[in-house]
Amino acid sequence: MTPESVATLASALDWRISDAPVDYVTAVAEMEARVGAVRAGAAPESVWLLEHPPLYTAGTSAKDADLLEPGRFPVHRSGRGGQFTYHGPGQRIAYVMLDLKRRGGDVRAFVRDLEDWIIETLASFNVTGERRTGRIGIWVDRGGGREDKIAAIGVRVRRWVSYHGVAINLDPDLGHFAGIVPCGIAAPEHGVTSLVDLGIPATMAELDGALRVGFKTVFGA
């Protein structure tokens, strides 16, 4: 590989959108392969937008007691951070494979950038997404002391290349979250919401467009 081609890869970003739901195990294998290629300088960084069939994933901090209905959907143990979460149709997942060493080498700053990315994306739909101390993800204030989670974050870093990423609820079946304690948060005043649940009839294509604009704002071109 010539120095010129290496420089081109370093400045490139590959956006990929899968129209059909992607099997979770297949997605993880593809991410891991891409991480290795990015680290080797053989492929550009990548953002992969997709949906999964209904399933639960358990992050490295997941507690068995938080899986309330073990037989409801397949359960996948994941190397990402975090606890239990649900993935399924109507939820846009953005898997992010970025070279963090080239982007400053600060994992905490990277997670904060992911939060900012979600907040920017939601703002394009006039939704105010907010962080909460001690609670992972992005939250929406519903009033009266109630706050609902609209987006989850769970990442892993291998040799300074990130993978896994974020999940934003467009219009999933919110009832499917009842089979777990989402991210270990069981307080009755903390629920789960989506753009459609908030009265915003957005399409997946519109959400994808907002994600691309928000990514450029936070991470650069």
XYZ file of C-alpha atoms in Angstrom:
221
model
C 0.000 0.000 0.000
C 1.444 3.373 -0.985
C 1.707 6.334 1.421
C -0.901 8.102 -0.694
C -3.411 5.267 -0.326
C -2.803 5.099 3.433
C -3.496 8.827 3.693
C -6.686 8.427 1.681
C -7.955 5.693 4.008
C -7.095 7.782 7.056
C -9.227 10.659 5.810
C -12.161 8.547 4.579
C -15.358 7.482 6.297
C -17.560 4.710 4.951
C -21.307 5.056 5.602
C -23.263 1.817 5.251
C -27.026 1.299 5.540
C -28.621 -2.160 5.728
C -32.266 -2.164 4.664
C -33.127 -5.631 6.029
C -32.656 -6.602 9.708
C -29.180 -8.002 10.356
C -28.525 -11.040 12.553
C -26.685 -9.941 15.692
C -23.926 -12.563 15.564
C -23.292 -11.736 11.915
C -23.097 -8.030 12.706
C -20.583 -8.547 15.512
C -18.382 -10.698 13.270
C -18.444 -8.060 10.544
C -17.613 -5.304 13.024
C -14.683 -7.233 14.439
C -13.334 -7.825 10.953
C -13.670 -4.135 10.139
C -11.936 -3.135 13.374
C -8.944 -5.245 12.400
C -8.884 -3.769 8.909
C -9.078 -0.198 10.215
C -6.262 -0.855 12.671
C -4.147 -2.385 9.879
C -4.798 0.576 7.605
C -6.560 -1.679 5.097
C -10.031 -0.091 5.344
C -11.474 3.310 6.194
C -13.431 4.087 9.342
C -17.089 3.129 9.135
C -20.549 3.978 10.449
C -23.051 1.166 9.906
C -26.775 1.958 10.220
C -29.017 -1.067 10.681
C -31.817 -2.793 12.577
C -31.775 -6.165 14.327
C -34.532 -8.772 14.699
C -35.982 -8.661 18.259
C -33.327 -9.650 20.811
C -31.751 -8.743 24.109
C -28.063 -8.037 24.563
C -26.125 -8.145 27.810
C -23.160 -5.838 28.244
C -20.189 -6.451 30.485
C -22.019 -5.044 33.546
C -25.285 -6.967 33.028
C -26.860 -8.666 36.049
C -28.735 -11.935 35.509
C -31.594 -10.704 37.692
C -32.264 -7.914 35.189
C -33.320 -10.431 32.535
C -36.961 -10.677 33.561
C -38.230 -12.896 30.716
C -35.345 -15.144 29.565
C -37.446 -16.998 26.993
C -39.004 -13.999 25.309
C -36.271 -13.264 22.765
C -32.757 -14.546 22.024
C -30.186 -13.240 24.498
C -26.680 -12.375 23.325
C -23.765 -11.770 25.667
C -21.863 -8.822 24.293
C -18.409 -7.415 24.871
C -19.733 -3.857 24.846
C -20.059 -1.802 28.004
C -23.358 -1.438 29.815
C -26.098 -3.771 30.978
C -29.173 -5.300 29.300
C -30.818 -3.611 26.367
C -33.356 -4.463 23.694
C -32.827 -4.250 19.945
C -35.515 -4.722 17.328
C -37.326 -3.327 14.302
C -38.070 0.374 14.518
C -34.849 1.098 16.378
C -31.966 2.608 14.446
C -28.629 1.205 15.495
C -25.439 3.003 14.525
C -22.335 0.863 14.852
C -19.310 3.133 14.863
C -15.841 1.892 13.926
C -13.490 4.824 14.394
C -9.750 5.103 14.927
C -9.664 6.737 18.348
C -5.906 7.077 18.427
C -6.098 9.292 15.370
C -9.008 11.164 16.955
C -7.268 12.095 20.188
C -6.966 8.831 22.106
C -9.529 9.756 24.770
C -12.230 7.109 25.273
C -14.256 9.197 27.722
C -14.289 12.101 25.300
C -15.396 9.691 22.568
C -18.372 8.510 24.653
C -19.291 12.119 25.315
C -19.106 12.794 21.578
C -21.511 9.897 21.000
C -23.902 11.498 23.479
C -23.549 14.842 21.705
C -24.222 13.115 18.397
C -27.510 11.717 19.672
C -28.474 15.060 21.201
C -27.756 16.854 17.913
C -29.748 14.256 15.983
C -32.772 14.533 18.267
C -32.626 18.331 18.144
C -33.330 18.184 14.412
C -36.760 16.778 15.395
C -37.220 19.441 18.104
C -36.613 16.858 20.836
C -34.452 17.849 23.775
C -32.230 14.915 24.663
C -30.295 15.143 27.912
C -27.609 13.352 29.890
C -28.287 12.208 33.417
C -25.605 11.620 36.028
C -25.446 7.936 36.936
C -27.689 6.880 34.034
C -26.280 5.792 30.703
C -27.914 6.955 27.500
C -29.948 9.981 26.483
C -33.157 10.938 28.264
C -36.275 13.010 27.601
C -38.055 14.930 30.360
C -41.753 14.010 30.148
C -42.808 16.334 32.978
C -44.139 15.584 36.426
C -40.861 13.996 37.469
C -40.945 11.366 34.728
C -37.987 10.845 32.415
C -37.847 8.353 29.559
C -34.823 6.943 27.797
C -34.820 7.410 24.027
C -31.299 6.275 23.133
C -28.771 3.775 24.445
C -24.978 3.788 24.234
C -22.676 0.791 24.492
C -19.189 0.678 23.036
C -16.073 -1.438 23.004
C -12.556 -0.462 21.978
C -9.985 -2.854 20.560
C -6.485 -1.582 19.848
C -7.860 1.963 19.804
C -10.601 1.229 17.263
C -14.173 1.522 18.507
C -17.113 -0.721 17.698
C -20.714 -1.280 18.800
C -22.218 2.196 19.262
C -25.637 3.781 19.802
C -29.312 2.895 19.380
C -32.089 5.459 18.906
C -35.740 4.517 19.295
C -37.693 5.630 16.236
C -40.765 3.403 16.569
C -39.919 0.047 18.175
C -42.472 -1.951 20.141
C -41.822 -0.382 23.541
C -43.541 -3.320 25.212
C -40.530 -5.469 24.347
C -38.451 -3.563 26.895
C -40.591 -5.132 29.630
C -38.596 -8.372 29.385
C -35.531 -6.698 30.912
C -34.574 -3.975 33.335
C -33.210 -1.615 30.667
C -29.651 -0.648 31.550
C -30.326 -1.679 35.147
C -32.698 1.243 35.776
C -35.866 0.022 37.474
C -37.285 3.197 39.042
C -40.983 3.623 38.099
C -40.433 7.240 37.075
C -37.864 6.164 34.457
C -39.279 4.572 31.315
C -38.542 4.186 27.624
C -39.805 6.302 24.751
C -39.361 6.812 21.009
C -39.759 9.576 18.471
C -43.165 8.245 17.430
C -44.202 7.852 21.084
C -43.378 11.553 21.476
C -45.744 12.364 18.609
C -43.083 12.755 15.912
C -43.940 10.623 12.838
C -40.393 10.517 11.483
C -39.245 7.975 8.935
C -36.080 5.891 9.181
C -34.670 7.739 6.167
C -35.229 11.065 7.929
C -33.522 9.757 11.040
C -30.589 8.504 8.974
C -30.244 11.917 7.381
C -30.249 13.598 10.772
C -27.617 11.156 12.021
C -25.313 12.018 9.146
C -25.687 15.750 9.711
C -25.223 15.374 13.452
C -22.148 13.205 12.981
C -20.512 15.867 10.830
C -21.288 18.490 13.455
C -19.741 16.506 16.304
C -16.994 14.416 14.687
C -16.171 16.460 11.595
C -16.511 15.637 7.905
